[in-house]
Amino acid sequence: MPSRDFSMYGAVDLGAVQAASKQRQERQARAAQTGDGAPAPAGAPAGGPFVVDVTDQTFNTEVVERSQAVPVLVDFWAEWCGPCKQLGPILEKLAEEAAGRWVLAKVDIDANPQLGAYMQQMGVRGIPFVAAVVQGQLLPFLNGAAPEAQVRQAIDQLFEALVKEGLIPEIPAGEAPASDLPSADTTYDAAEDALRAGDLDAARAAFQDILARDPRDDEARRGIALVDLSGRVQELDAQRALQDAEAKPGDAQAQIDAADVEMVSGQVEAAFARLVSAVRRTAGDDRDAVRKHLLTLFEVLPQDDPRVAKGRRSLQSALF
């Protein structure tokens, strides 16, 4: 699916809106030709559109932020774990059956050491381990593998408890979880309108609605990253931020603020180069803060953007 070209200043320019509308029409035409109501998202996992792989870098967006709109079950697993390979397909099947009532996020703890360490900090010593995240709150849920019938019953009991506590609305039996929601394309229109108007809260809510339907929607994730960037820059005096960065080359926060200003000004490569240089000049917590911030700026652009690839190579070189 072609990437949506959001403008860099928290609003969508008219050319991008027209391009996005054309892309939607093309997708709808392709869907009509294949007989589908909507095309499957590119790169959807074997478990279906309601299963997403999560990394140290994407956990906040993929899990914490999404959990404000829909519960997320987080499956901590590893390739060497036999029971994980028994439980994983069961969870994926049930996520597909739930059709959006909840989303399954899968975390390979070997590939994502920060999340693996976080799991241990919670007192969990073995995998598979499944946590439920609801409205930003993490709740231990399952520890160990179990037959499908037991897992299904445990999930049903979890949702009964969430409904009873008023954390999620009750969905009548047989009713599709999102049947009364506007289409994804309509929600994209709402997000674009909100960005154009500078209503960042409304834009964020619209993008989160899209992610609740399709956790692998890269455009919606980019939209949220852009909302975050725009919100940060709104709190800055752009000229002062650039002056401070020039006067304080070793100040991590000054470099971060200046990079944000450069991003929204369309100086993408300059923003990336600034933070890569800051990584080289700093150490400890400051260096880690700059590194993590650069990763968030990568998320504003499509991952196949050559500037992102170049920035990632430069960051890797600066770190090692």
Coordinates of C-alpha atoms in Angstrom, one line a residue:
M1 CA 0.0 0.0 0.0
P2 CA 1.5 3.4 -0.9
S3 CA 2.6 5.6 1.9
R4 CA 0.6 8.7 2.9
D5 CA 2.6 11.9 2.7
F6 CA 1.8 13.9 5.8
S7 CA 3.2 17.4 6.0
M8 CA 5.9 17.9 8.6
Y9 CA 4.3 20.7 10.4
G10 CA 1.4 18.9 12.0
A11 CA -1.0 19.5 9.1
V12 CA -1.6 17.8 5.8
D13 CA -0.9 20.0 2.8
L14 CA -3.6 19.9 0.0
G15 CA -1.4 18.0 -2.4
A16 CA -1.0 15.2 0.2
V17 CA -4.7 15.2 0.9
Q18 CA -5.4 14.8 -2.8
A19 CA -2.7 12.0 -3.1
A20 CA -4.2 10.2 -0.1
S21 CA -7.7 10.3 -1.6
K22 CA -6.4 8.9 -4.9
Q23 CA -4.6 6.1 -3.0
R24 CA -7.8 5.2 -1.2
Q25 CA -9.7 5.1 -4.4
E26 CA -7.1 2.8 -5.9
R27 CA -7.2 0.5 -2.9
Q28 CA -11.0 0.4 -3.1
A29 CA -10.9 -0.4 -6.8
R30 CA -8.4 -3.2 -6.2
A31 CA -10.6 -4.5 -3.4
A32 CA -13.7 -4.5 -5.6
Q33 CA -11.8 -6.5 -8.3
T34 CA -10.8 -9.2 -5.8
G35 CA -14.3 -9.2 -4.2
D36 CA -13.0 -8.2 -0.7
G37 CA -14.6 -5.5 1.3
A38 CA -11.2 -4.1 2.1
P39 CA -7.7 -5.1 1.1
A40 CA -5.5 -6.9 3.7
P41 CA -2.7 -4.7 5.1
A42 CA 0.7 -5.2 3.6
G43 CA 2.8 -7.5 5.6
A44 CA 0.0 -8.9 7.8
P45 CA 1.3 -11.7 10.0
A46 CA 0.1 -15.3 9.7
G47 CA -2.1 -14.8 12.8
G48 CA -4.1 -12.2 10.9
P49 CA -4.5 -8.4 11.1
F50 CA -5.0 -8.4 14.9
V51 CA -1.5 -9.8 15.7
V52 CA 1.5 -7.5 15.7
D53 CA 5.2 -8.0 16.5
V54 CA 6.5 -5.6 19.1
T55 CA 10.0 -4.3 19.8
D56 CA 11.7 -2.3 22.5
Q57 CA 11.3 0.7 20.3
T58 CA 7.6 0.2 19.3
F59 CA 6.2 -1.1 22.6
N60 CA 4.9 2.4 23.7
T61 CA 3.0 3.0 20.5
E62 CA 2.0 -0.6 19.7
V63 CA 0.9 -1.5 23.2
V64 CA 0.6 1.3 25.7
E65 CA -1.0 3.9 23.4
R66 CA -3.2 1.4 21.6
S67 CA -4.5 0.0 24.9
Q68 CA -6.3 3.3 25.4
A69 CA -8.6 2.3 22.6
V70 CA -8.6 -1.6 22.8
P71 CA -7.2 -4.1 25.3
V72 CA -3.9 -5.6 24.3
L73 CA -2.6 -9.1 25.3
V74 CA 1.2 -9.2 25.2
D75 CA 2.8 -12.6 24.6
F76 CA 6.4 -12.8 25.8
W77 CA 8.1 -15.7 24.0
A78 CA 11.4 -16.9 22.6
E79 CA 12.4 -19.2 19.7
W80 CA 14.0 -21.8 22.0
C81 CA 10.8 -22.1 24.2
G82 CA 8.8 -25.2 23.3
P83 CA 5.7 -24.2 25.3
C84 CA 5.7 -20.8 23.6
K85 CA 5.3 -22.5 20.3
Q86 CA 2.2 -24.3 21.7
L87 CA 0.6 -21.2 23.2
G88 CA 1.4 -18.7 20.4
P89 CA -0.7 -20.2 17.7
I90 CA -3.7 -20.6 20.1
L91 CA -3.5 -16.9 21.0
E92 CA -3.2 -15.9 17.4
K93 CA -6.3 -17.9 16.5
L94 CA -8.3 -16.4 19.3
A95 CA -7.2 -12.9 18.4
E96 CA -8.4 -13.5 14.8
E97 CA -11.7 -14.8 16.2
A98 CA -12.1 -11.7 18.4
A99 CA -11.9 -9.6 15.3
G100 CA -10.7 -6.4 17.0
R101 CA -12.2 -6.9 20.5
W102 CA -8.6 -7.2 21.6
V103 CA -5.2 -7.2 19.9
L104 CA -2.3 -9.7 20.4
A105 CA 1.2 -8.2 20.7
K106 CA 4.1 -10.6 20.5
V107 CA 7.5 -9.9 22.1
D108 CA 10.5 -12.0 21.4
I109 CA 12.5 -11.4 24.6
D110 CA 15.8 -12.5 23.0
A111 CA 15.5 -9.9 20.3
N112 CA 14.2 -7.2 22.7
P113 CA 16.3 -7.3 25.9
Q114 CA 14.7 -4.2 27.4
L115 CA 11.3 -5.8 27.4
G116 CA 12.8 -9.1 28.6
A117 CA 14.3 -7.2 31.5
Y118 CA 11.0 -5.5 32.2
M119 CA 9.3 -8.8 32.4
Q120 CA 11.8 -10.0 35.0
Q121 CA 11.3 -6.8 37.0
M122 CA 7.7 -7.8 37.3
G123 CA 8.8 -10.9 39.0
V124 CA 8.2 -13.2 36.0
R125 CA 10.9 -15.9 35.7
G126 CA 9.6 -18.1 33.0
I127 CA 7.9 -18.0 29.6
P128 CA 5.5 -18.1 27.9
F129 CA 4.0 -15.3 29.9
V130 CA 1.0 -13.2 28.8
A131 CA 0.1 -9.8 30.2
A132 CA -3.0 -7.8 29.6
V133 CA -2.7 -4.0 29.0
V134 CA -5.8 -2.0 29.4
Q135 CA -5.9 1.8 29.3
G136 CA -2.1 1.9 29.8
Q137 CA -2.2 -0.4 32.9
L138 CA -0.4 -3.8 32.7
L139 CA -2.0 -6.8 34.4
P140 CA -0.3 -10.2 34.7
F141 CA -2.6 -12.7 32.9
L142 CA -1.2 -16.1 32.0
N143 CA 2.0 -17.8 33.0
G144 CA 2.8 -21.0 31.1
A145 CA 1.1 -22.8 28.2
A146 CA -2.4 -24.4 28.3
P147 CA -4.9 -26.1 26.0
E148 CA -7.0 -23.9 23.8
A149 CA -10.2 -24.5 25.8
Q150 CA -8.5 -23.2 29.0
V151 CA -7.0 -20.2 27.3
R152 CA -10.3 -19.3 25.7
Q153 CA -12.0 -19.6 29.1
A154 CA -9.3 -17.5 30.8
I155 CA -9.7 -14.7 28.2
D156 CA -13.5 -14.8 28.5
Q157 CA -13.2 -14.5 32.3
L158 CA -10.7 -11.6 31.9
F159 CA -13.1 -9.7 29.7
E160 CA -16.0 -10.3 32.0
A161 CA -13.9 -8.8 34.8
L162 CA -13.0 -5.8 32.6
V163 CA -16.6 -5.2 31.7
K164 CA -17.7 -5.5 35.4
E165 CA -15.0 -3.0 36.4
G166 CA -16.2 -0.6 33.7
L167 CA -12.8 -0.6 31.9
I168 CA -14.3 -1.8 28.6
P169 CA -17.9 -1.7 27.2
E170 CA -19.9 -4.8 27.0
I171 CA -20.4 -6.2 23.5
P172 CA -23.6 -8.2 22.9
A173 CA -23.1 -11.8 21.8
G174 CA -22.8 -12.2 18.0
E175 CA -22.1 -8.5 17.4
A176 CA -19.0 -7.5 15.6
P177 CA -16.8 -5.4 17.9
A178 CA -16.3 -2.5 15.5
S179 CA -19.4 -2.9 13.3
D180 CA -20.7 0.6 14.2
L181 CA -17.4 2.4 13.8
P182 CA -16.7 4.5 10.7
S183 CA -14.5 2.9 8.0
A184 CA -10.8 3.2 8.1
D185 CA -10.8 5.5 5.1
T186 CA -13.4 7.8 6.8
T187 CA -11.2 7.8 9.9
Y188 CA -8.2 8.8 7.8
D189 CA -10.2 11.7 6.5
A190 CA -11.0 12.7 10.1
A191 CA -7.3 12.5 11.1
E192 CA -6.2 14.5 8.1
D193 CA -8.8 17.2 8.8
A194 CA -7.7 17.4 12.4
L195 CA -4.1 17.7 11.5
R196 CA -4.9 20.5 9.0
A197 CA -6.8 22.3 11.7
G198 CA -4.1 21.8 14.3
D199 CA -6.3 19.7 16.6
L200 CA -3.7 17.2 17.7
D201 CA -5.9 15.4 20.3
A202 CA -8.5 14.7 17.6
A203 CA -5.9 13.5 15.2
R204 CA -4.3 11.2 17.7
A205 CA -7.7 9.7 18.6
A206 CA -8.4 9.1 14.9
F207 CA -5.1 7.4 14.3
Q208 CA -5.6 5.2 17.4
D209 CA -9.0 4.2 16.1
I210 CA -7.3 3.0 12.9
L211 CA -4.6 1.1 14.8
A212 CA -7.3 -0.6 16.9
R213 CA -8.7 -2.1 13.6
D214 CA -5.4 -2.9 12.1
P215 CA -2.4 -3.0 14.4
R216 CA 0.0 -3.2 11.5
D217 CA -1.1 0.1 9.8
D218 CA 2.2 1.9 9.3
E219 CA 0.5 5.1 8.1
A220 CA -1.4 5.4 11.3
R221 CA 1.7 4.8 13.4
R222 CA 3.5 7.5 11.4
G223 CA 0.5 9.8 12.0
I224 CA 0.8 9.4 15.7
A225 CA 4.6 10.0 15.5
L226 CA 3.8 13.2 13.6
V227 CA 1.2 14.2 16.2
D228 CA 3.8 13.7 19.0
L229 CA 6.4 15.8 17.1
S230 CA 4.0 18.6 16.4
G231 CA 2.9 18.7 20.0
R232 CA 6.6 19.0 21.2
V233 CA 7.3 21.8 18.7
Q234 CA 4.2 23.8 19.7
E235 CA 5.9 24.1 23.2
L236 CA 9.1 25.6 21.7
D237 CA 10.3 28.9 20.5
A238 CA 11.8 27.6 17.2
Q239 CA 14.4 30.4 16.8
R240 CA 15.5 30.2 20.5
A241 CA 15.8 26.4 20.2
L242 CA 18.2 26.6 17.3
Q243 CA 20.2 29.3 19.0
D244 CA 20.5 27.2 22.2
A245 CA 21.6 24.2 20.2
E246 CA 24.3 26.3 18.5
A247 CA 25.5 27.7 21.9
K248 CA 25.4 24.4 23.7
P249 CA 26.7 21.6 21.5
G250 CA 27.0 19.2 24.4
D251 CA 23.5 19.8 25.8
A252 CA 21.5 16.7 24.8
Q253 CA 18.1 18.4 25.4
A254 CA 19.1 21.4 23.3
Q255 CA 20.1 19.2 20.4
I256 CA 16.8 17.2 20.7
D257 CA 14.7 20.4 20.6
A258 CA 16.6 21.8 17.6
A259 CA 16.2 18.5 15.8
D260 CA 12.4 18.6 16.3
V261 CA 12.4 22.2 14.9
E262 CA 14.4 21.1 11.9
M263 CA 12.1 18.1 11.3
V264 CA 8.9 20.2 11.1
S265 CA 10.8 22.7 8.9
G266 CA 11.4 19.9 6.4
Q267 CA 15.2 19.7 7.2
V268 CA 15.0 16.0 7.8
E269 CA 18.6 15.1 7.0
A270 CA 19.9 18.0 9.1
A271 CA 17.8 16.8 12.1
F272 CA 19.1 13.3 11.8
A273 CA 22.7 14.5 11.4
R274 CA 22.4 16.7 14.4
L275 CA 21.3 13.9 16.7
V276 CA 23.9 11.4 15.3
S277 CA 26.6 14.0 16.1
A278 CA 25.1 14.4 19.6
V279 CA 25.3 10.7 20.1
R280 CA 29.0 10.9 19.4
R281 CA 29.5 13.8 21.8
T282 CA 27.4 12.5 24.7
A283 CA 27.6 9.6 27.1
G284 CA 25.5 7.7 29.6
D285 CA 21.8 8.8 30.1
D286 CA 22.2 11.8 27.8
R287 CA 23.5 9.6 24.9
D288 CA 20.6 7.1 25.4
A289 CA 18.1 10.0 25.4
V290 CA 19.4 11.3 22.1
R291 CA 19.5 7.8 20.6
K292 CA 15.9 7.1 21.6
H293 CA 14.7 10.4 20.3
L294 CA 16.3 9.8 17.0
L295 CA 14.4 6.6 16.7
T296 CA 11.2 8.4 17.3
L297 CA 12.0 10.8 14.5
F298 CA 12.6 7.9 12.1
E299 CA 9.0 6.8 12.8
V300 CA 7.7 10.0 11.3
L301 CA 8.8 8.9 7.8
P302 CA 8.1 5.6 5.9
Q303 CA 10.6 3.0 6.8
D304 CA 11.6 2.6 3.2
D305 CA 12.5 6.3 3.0
P306 CA 16.2 6.5 2.0
R307 CA 16.8 9.2 4.5
V308 CA 15.7 6.8 7.3
A309 CA 18.0 4.1 6.0
K310 CA 20.9 6.5 5.9
G311 CA 20.1 7.8 9.3
R312 CA 20.0 4.3 10.8
R313 CA 23.4 3.5 9.2
S314 CA 24.9 6.7 10.7
L315 CA 23.5 6.0 14.1
Q316 CA 24.9 2.5 14.0
S317 CA 28.3 3.8 13.1
A318 CA 28.1 6.4 15.9
L319 CA 27.2 3.8 18.5
F320 CA 29.8 1.2 17.6

